[in-house]
């Protein structure tokens, strides 16, 4: 069964109203939608039936507790994470929640495999992509990453099938900086332009609403680094292929207590002034979503009082790490990988806790 529709301003506002006890600023207006300040990610976990079910249960619980941003990627757990979300959406839409209350996000770019890693990767590529004419071996940079228009089209269509959806709310090109180890900056932006053209076509056809890039290093390095991404140049490309009403409205990058570059590194320039990535995004009206908010737990343990106290002396270090990200000016949603209901219940106690204000946040850097 395909679930029709997409997130809307009215329905996401209605979702916010379901939670009258939610703290001020847990829900945030962006891109004519209302997004929760915490989202559920689906990256880690074994590719087995038990983990599939655990993710399905976790997504359902998260939506019931005040999270309407759900994030995945085709390659997460070999497409199984998307399929787990699809099962959750089917149950949610059959039990009182509407599709248009939820912001569903996914990504394409890496080889996804199917349910499990193949015994012969080259044969998998040949049978799945080369013989059907979707991509050539040369299109896969480093043997694993591709962002040609035809490949992204195949991945988008596959993700729609996996999720059981008619339309995806945010579709990211996944870690495009992977290309820059093998090609020049000029070739990179040419490829990105062609990718954006295809994504704009899919917007017109109703298969996606917004698009962007989900990066690891691209926005976190110095502007002279080989793998640097210019958000300004990306927006200009989107305007070139999509006009002023283009769909390049979201970016995703790691941001946490150990990786604060989006807030601290002056690697962009807007109106002739050096600015951070977060400042550039605000000026360009691009919404920023944080991945790796707890860096797989590595920044969520043994936190000192100088960190815990400004962030509210919360019950756990995990909550403190999440609170840092969702309290950062310019970050709309902090994604947290949560494959178990008990983690959802612990972390989402923050739905009823306000992010800290600017004065308390500034103490972290004094």
Coordinates of C-alpha atoms in Angstrom, one line a residue:
X1 CA 0.0 0.0 0.0
X2 CA 1.3 3.4 -1.0
X3 CA 0.7 6.3 1.5
X4 CA -0.2 9.4 -0.3
X5 CA 0.5 13.0 0.6
X6 CA 3.4 14.9 2.2
X7 CA 4.1 17.1 5.2
X8 CA 2.1 20.4 5.2
X9 CA 2.1 23.6 7.2
X10 CA -1.4 23.0 8.6
X11 CA -0.9 19.3 9.5
X12 CA 2.5 19.8 11.1
X13 CA 1.1 22.6 13.1
X14 CA -1.7 20.3 14.2
X15 CA 0.9 17.7 15.2
X16 CA 2.5 20.4 17.5
X17 CA -0.9 21.0 19.0
X18 CA -1.1 17.3 20.0
X19 CA 1.5 18.1 22.7
X20 CA 0.2 21.0 24.8
X21 CA 2.9 20.2 27.5
X22 CA 5.8 20.4 25.1
X23 CA 8.3 23.0 26.1
X24 CA 8.5 26.3 24.3
X25 CA 10.7 26.0 21.2
X26 CA 10.6 22.2 21.0
X27 CA 8.6 22.7 17.8
X28 CA 10.1 25.1 15.3
X29 CA 8.8 26.7 12.2
X30 CA 11.0 26.2 9.1
X31 CA 10.2 26.1 5.3
X32 CA 6.4 26.4 6.0
X33 CA 6.5 23.4 8.3
X34 CA 6.7 22.8 12.0
X35 CA 9.6 20.5 12.9
X36 CA 10.4 18.9 16.3
X37 CA 13.8 19.9 17.8
X38 CA 14.7 16.3 18.1
X39 CA 14.5 13.8 15.3
X40 CA 14.9 10.0 15.1
X41 CA 17.8 8.6 13.1
X42 CA 18.0 5.0 11.8
X43 CA 21.7 4.5 10.9
X44 CA 23.1 1.8 13.3
X45 CA 22.1 -1.7 14.0
X46 CA 22.4 -5.3 12.7
X47 CA 20.7 -6.2 9.4
X48 CA 18.3 -8.7 11.0
X49 CA 14.5 -9.1 11.6
X50 CA 14.8 -8.3 15.4
X51 CA 16.5 -4.9 14.7
X52 CA 13.9 -4.2 12.0
X53 CA 11.1 -4.7 14.5
X54 CA 12.9 -2.7 17.1
X55 CA 13.3 0.3 14.8
X56 CA 9.6 0.1 13.8
X57 CA 8.6 0.2 17.4
X58 CA 11.0 3.0 18.2
X59 CA 9.7 5.2 15.3
X60 CA 6.1 4.6 16.5
X61 CA 7.0 5.5 20.1
X62 CA 8.9 8.6 19.0
X63 CA 6.0 9.9 17.0
X64 CA 3.7 9.3 20.0
X65 CA 6.1 11.2 22.2
X66 CA 6.5 14.4 20.1
X67 CA 9.0 13.7 17.3
X68 CA 7.8 14.3 13.7
X69 CA 11.2 14.3 12.0
X70 CA 12.2 10.8 10.8
X71 CA 15.6 10.3 9.0
X72 CA 17.1 7.5 7.1
X73 CA 19.1 6.6 3.9
X74 CA 18.9 3.9 1.3
X75 CA 22.2 2.3 2.5
X76 CA 21.3 2.3 6.2
X77 CA 21.3 -1.3 7.2
X78 CA 21.1 -2.3 3.5
X79 CA 17.7 -0.6 2.9
X80 CA 16.2 -2.3 6.0
X81 CA 15.9 1.0 8.0
X82 CA 13.8 2.6 5.3
X83 CA 11.6 -0.5 5.2
X84 CA 11.3 -0.5 9.0
X85 CA 10.1 3.1 8.8
X86 CA 7.6 2.2 6.1
X87 CA 6.1 -0.4 8.5
X88 CA 5.9 2.2 11.2
X89 CA 4.2 4.7 8.9
X90 CA 1.6 2.2 7.9
X91 CA 0.8 1.5 11.6
X92 CA 0.8 5.2 12.5
X93 CA -1.5 6.3 9.7
X94 CA -3.8 3.5 10.6
X95 CA -4.0 4.6 14.3
X96 CA -4.8 8.3 14.3
X97 CA -1.8 10.0 12.9
X98 CA -1.8 11.5 9.4
X99 CA 1.0 11.3 6.8
X100 CA 1.1 15.0 6.4
X101 CA 2.0 15.6 10.1
X102 CA 5.4 13.9 9.6
X103 CA 8.6 15.0 7.9
X104 CA 10.2 12.0 6.3
X105 CA 13.8 12.4 5.1
X106 CA 16.1 10.0 3.3
X107 CA 19.3 10.0 1.2
X108 CA 20.8 8.5 -1.9
X109 CA 24.4 8.3 -3.2
X110 CA 26.0 5.2 -1.7
X111 CA 25.6 1.7 -2.8
X112 CA 22.6 0.4 -0.8
X113 CA 22.8 -3.3 -1.3
X114 CA 19.6 -5.2 -0.5
X115 CA 18.9 -6.6 3.0
X116 CA 22.5 -7.9 3.4
X117 CA 26.0 -7.3 1.9
X118 CA 26.5 -9.3 -1.3
X119 CA 29.1 -11.9 -1.6
X120 CA 30.4 -10.3 -4.8
X121 CA 30.1 -6.5 -4.9
X122 CA 31.1 -6.1 -8.5
X123 CA 28.5 -8.6 -9.6
X124 CA 25.8 -6.8 -7.6
X125 CA 26.7 -3.5 -9.3
X126 CA 26.7 -5.1 -12.7
X127 CA 23.3 -6.9 -12.2
X128 CA 21.6 -4.0 -10.4
X129 CA 22.9 -1.0 -12.2
X130 CA 25.1 -1.6 -15.2
X131 CA 23.0 -4.2 -17.2
X132 CA 19.8 -2.2 -16.7
X133 CA 21.6 0.9 -18.0
X134 CA 21.2 2.9 -14.7
X135 CA 25.0 3.5 -14.2
X136 CA 28.3 2.3 -15.5
X137 CA 31.2 1.1 -13.4
X138 CA 33.0 4.4 -14.0
X139 CA 30.1 6.3 -12.5
X140 CA 30.9 4.9 -9.1
X141 CA 33.5 7.0 -7.5
X142 CA 35.7 5.0 -5.2
X143 CA 33.7 2.0 -6.1
X144 CA 30.8 3.0 -3.8
X145 CA 29.4 6.5 -4.4
X146 CA 27.4 7.8 -7.4
X147 CA 25.3 10.9 -7.9
X148 CA 24.5 10.8 -11.6
X149 CA 20.9 11.8 -12.4
X150 CA 19.9 8.3 -13.5
X151 CA 21.4 6.7 -10.4
X152 CA 19.7 9.2 -8.0
X153 CA 16.4 8.6 -9.8
X154 CA 16.7 4.9 -9.3
X155 CA 17.6 5.4 -5.6
X156 CA 14.7 7.9 -5.0
X157 CA 12.2 5.5 -6.6
X158 CA 13.6 2.6 -4.5
X159 CA 13.3 4.7 -1.3
X160 CA 9.7 5.6 -2.1
X161 CA 9.0 1.9 -2.5
X162 CA 10.8 1.0 0.7
X163 CA 9.0 3.7 2.7
X164 CA 5.7 3.0 1.1
X165 CA 5.3 6.6 0.2
X166 CA 4.1 8.7 -2.8
X167 CA 6.3 11.6 -1.8
X168 CA 9.4 12.2 0.4
X169 CA 9.6 15.5 2.3
X170 CA 13.4 16.0 2.2
X171 CA 15.8 14.1 -0.1
X172 CA 19.5 14.5 0.5
X173 CA 22.4 13.7 -1.8
X174 CA 24.5 11.6 0.7
X175 CA 28.0 12.7 1.5
X176 CA 28.8 14.3 -1.9
X177 CA 32.3 15.1 -0.7
X178 CA 33.1 11.5 -1.3
X179 CA 33.5 12.6 -5.0
X180 CA 36.1 15.2 -4.2
X181 CA 38.9 12.6 -3.5
X182 CA 38.7 11.7 -7.2
X183 CA 37.5 14.7 -9.2
X184 CA 38.1 18.5 -9.4
X185 CA 36.0 21.1 -7.7
X186 CA 34.7 22.3 -11.2
X187 CA 33.7 18.8 -12.2
X188 CA 32.1 18.3 -8.8
X189 CA 29.8 21.3 -9.1
X190 CA 29.0 20.4 -12.7
X191 CA 27.8 16.9 -11.4
X192 CA 26.0 18.6 -8.5
X193 CA 24.1 20.9 -11.0
X194 CA 23.0 17.9 -13.0
X195 CA 21.8 16.1 -9.8
X196 CA 19.9 19.2 -8.7
X197 CA 18.2 19.4 -12.2
X198 CA 16.9 15.8 -11.7
X199 CA 15.7 16.5 -8.2
X200 CA 13.9 19.6 -9.4
X201 CA 12.1 17.5 -12.0
X202 CA 11.0 15.1 -9.2
X203 CA 9.7 18.0 -7.2
X204 CA 7.5 19.0 -10.2
X205 CA 6.4 15.3 -10.5
X206 CA 5.4 15.2 -6.8
X207 CA 8.0 12.6 -5.7
X208 CA 9.8 14.9 -3.3
X209 CA 9.2 18.3 -1.7
X210 CA 12.6 19.6 -0.7
X211 CA 16.2 18.5 -1.3
X212 CA 19.7 19.2 -0.1
X213 CA 23.0 17.6 0.9
X214 CA 23.8 15.4 3.9
X215 CA 27.5 15.7 4.5
X216 CA 30.2 14.5 6.9
X217 CA 33.2 16.7 6.3
X218 CA 32.1 19.0 3.5
X219 CA 30.8 21.9 5.7
X220 CA 33.2 21.3 8.6
X221 CA 36.6 22.0 6.9
X222 CA 38.5 25.1 6.0
X223 CA 37.4 26.8 2.8
X224 CA 40.7 26.0 1.2
X225 CA 40.5 22.3 1.9
X226 CA 40.0 19.9 -1.0
X227 CA 36.7 18.5 0.4
X228 CA 35.1 21.8 1.2
X229 CA 31.5 22.5 0.2
X230 CA 30.4 26.1 -0.4
X231 CA 26.8 26.5 0.6
X232 CA 26.6 29.8 -1.3
X233 CA 27.6 28.0 -4.5
X234 CA 25.2 25.2 -3.9
X235 CA 22.3 27.7 -3.5
X236 CA 23.4 29.5 -6.6
X237 CA 23.2 26.2 -8.5
X238 CA 19.8 25.5 -7.2
X239 CA 18.6 28.9 -8.2
X240 CA 20.1 28.3 -11.7
X241 CA 18.2 25.1 -12.3
X242 CA 15.1 25.7 -10.1
X243 CA 14.6 29.5 -10.0
X244 CA 13.9 31.5 -6.9
X245 CA 11.4 28.8 -5.8
X246 CA 14.0 26.1 -5.9
X247 CA 13.8 23.1 -3.5
X248 CA 17.3 23.2 -2.0
X249 CA 16.1 24.0 1.5
X250 CA 17.8 21.6 3.9
X251 CA 21.4 20.5 4.7
X252 CA 22.6 18.0 7.2
X253 CA 26.0 17.8 8.9
X254 CA 27.5 16.4 12.1
X255 CA 27.2 18.7 15.0
X256 CA 27.9 17.8 18.7
X257 CA 30.0 18.7 21.7
X258 CA 33.1 17.3 20.0
X259 CA 32.3 18.6 16.5
X260 CA 31.2 22.2 16.8
X261 CA 32.7 23.6 13.5
X262 CA 29.4 24.7 12.1
X263 CA 29.2 27.2 15.0
X264 CA 32.8 28.1 15.4
X265 CA 34.6 27.9 12.0
X266 CA 34.5 31.0 9.7
X267 CA 34.6 29.1 6.4
X268 CA 31.9 30.9 4.4
X269 CA 31.5 34.3 3.1
X270 CA 28.2 36.2 2.7
X271 CA 27.9 39.8 1.5
X272 CA 31.7 40.1 1.7
X273 CA 31.9 39.0 5.4
X274 CA 33.4 35.8 6.8
X275 CA 30.7 33.8 8.5
X276 CA 30.1 30.3 10.0
X277 CA 28.1 27.6 8.2
X278 CA 25.2 28.3 10.5
X279 CA 25.3 32.0 9.8
X280 CA 25.5 31.4 6.1
X281 CA 22.6 29.0 6.2
X282 CA 20.4 31.5 8.1
X283 CA 21.3 34.2 5.5
X284 CA 20.4 31.9 2.6
X285 CA 17.2 30.6 4.3
X286 CA 18.5 27.0 4.4
X287 CA 17.4 24.8 7.3
X288 CA 20.2 23.0 9.2
X289 CA 19.7 19.5 10.7
X290 CA 22.3 18.0 12.9
X291 CA 23.4 14.4 12.5
X292 CA 25.6 12.5 15.0
X293 CA 24.3 14.6 17.9
X294 CA 25.8 12.2 20.4
X295 CA 28.6 10.9 18.1
X296 CA 27.4 7.4 18.7
X297 CA 27.6 8.0 22.4
X298 CA 31.2 9.2 22.5
X299 CA 30.2 12.7 23.7
X300 CA 27.5 11.5 26.0
X301 CA 29.5 10.2 29.0
X302 CA 31.6 11.6 31.8
X303 CA 30.6 15.2 31.0
X304 CA 32.1 17.8 33.4
X305 CA 30.0 20.1 35.5
X306 CA 31.2 23.0 33.3
X307 CA 29.1 21.5 30.5
X308 CA 26.3 19.9 32.5
X309 CA 25.4 23.0 34.6
X310 CA 24.9 25.5 31.7
X311 CA 22.8 23.0 29.9
X312 CA 20.4 22.5 32.9
X313 CA 22.0 19.7 35.0
X314 CA 19.8 17.1 33.3
X315 CA 19.3 13.6 34.4
X316 CA 21.8 12.0 32.0
X317 CA 24.8 12.8 29.9
X318 CA 22.9 11.6 26.8
X319 CA 20.2 14.2 27.5
X320 CA 22.9 16.9 28.1
X321 CA 24.6 16.1 24.8
X322 CA 21.2 16.4 22.9
X323 CA 20.4 19.6 24.8
X324 CA 23.6 21.2 23.6
X325 CA 22.7 20.5 19.9
X326 CA 19.0 21.6 20.1
X327 CA 20.0 24.7 22.0
X328 CA 22.5 25.9 19.4
X329 CA 21.3 28.9 17.5
X330 CA 20.8 27.9 13.9
X331 CA 20.2 24.2 14.4
X332 CA 16.6 23.3 13.8
X333 CA 16.6 19.6 14.6
X334 CA 19.1 17.3 16.4
X335 CA 18.9 13.8 15.0
X336 CA 19.4 11.0 17.5
X337 CA 19.9 7.4 16.5
X338 CA 17.3 5.4 18.5
X339 CA 16.7 1.8 17.7
X340 CA 15.1 0.9 21.0
X341 CA 12.0 2.1 22.7
X342 CA 13.7 2.6 26.1
X343 CA 16.2 5.0 24.5
X344 CA 13.3 6.9 22.9
X345 CA 11.6 7.2 26.2
X346 CA 14.7 8.4 28.0
X347 CA 15.8 10.9 25.3
X348 CA 12.4 12.3 24.6
X349 CA 11.9 13.5 28.2
X350 CA 13.5 16.5 26.6
X351 CA 10.3 17.2 24.7
X352 CA 9.0 18.8 27.9
X353 CA 12.3 20.6 28.7
X354 CA 13.0 23.9 27.1
X355 CA 16.3 24.4 25.2
X356 CA 18.7 26.7 27.1
X357 CA 18.7 30.4 26.3
X358 CA 21.5 32.4 24.8
X359 CA 23.0 33.5 28.1
X360 CA 23.4 30.0 29.5
X361 CA 24.6 28.6 26.2
X362 CA 27.3 31.3 26.0
X363 CA 28.7 30.0 29.3
X364 CA 29.9 26.9 27.5
X365 CA 32.4 29.0 25.6
X366 CA 33.5 31.5 28.3

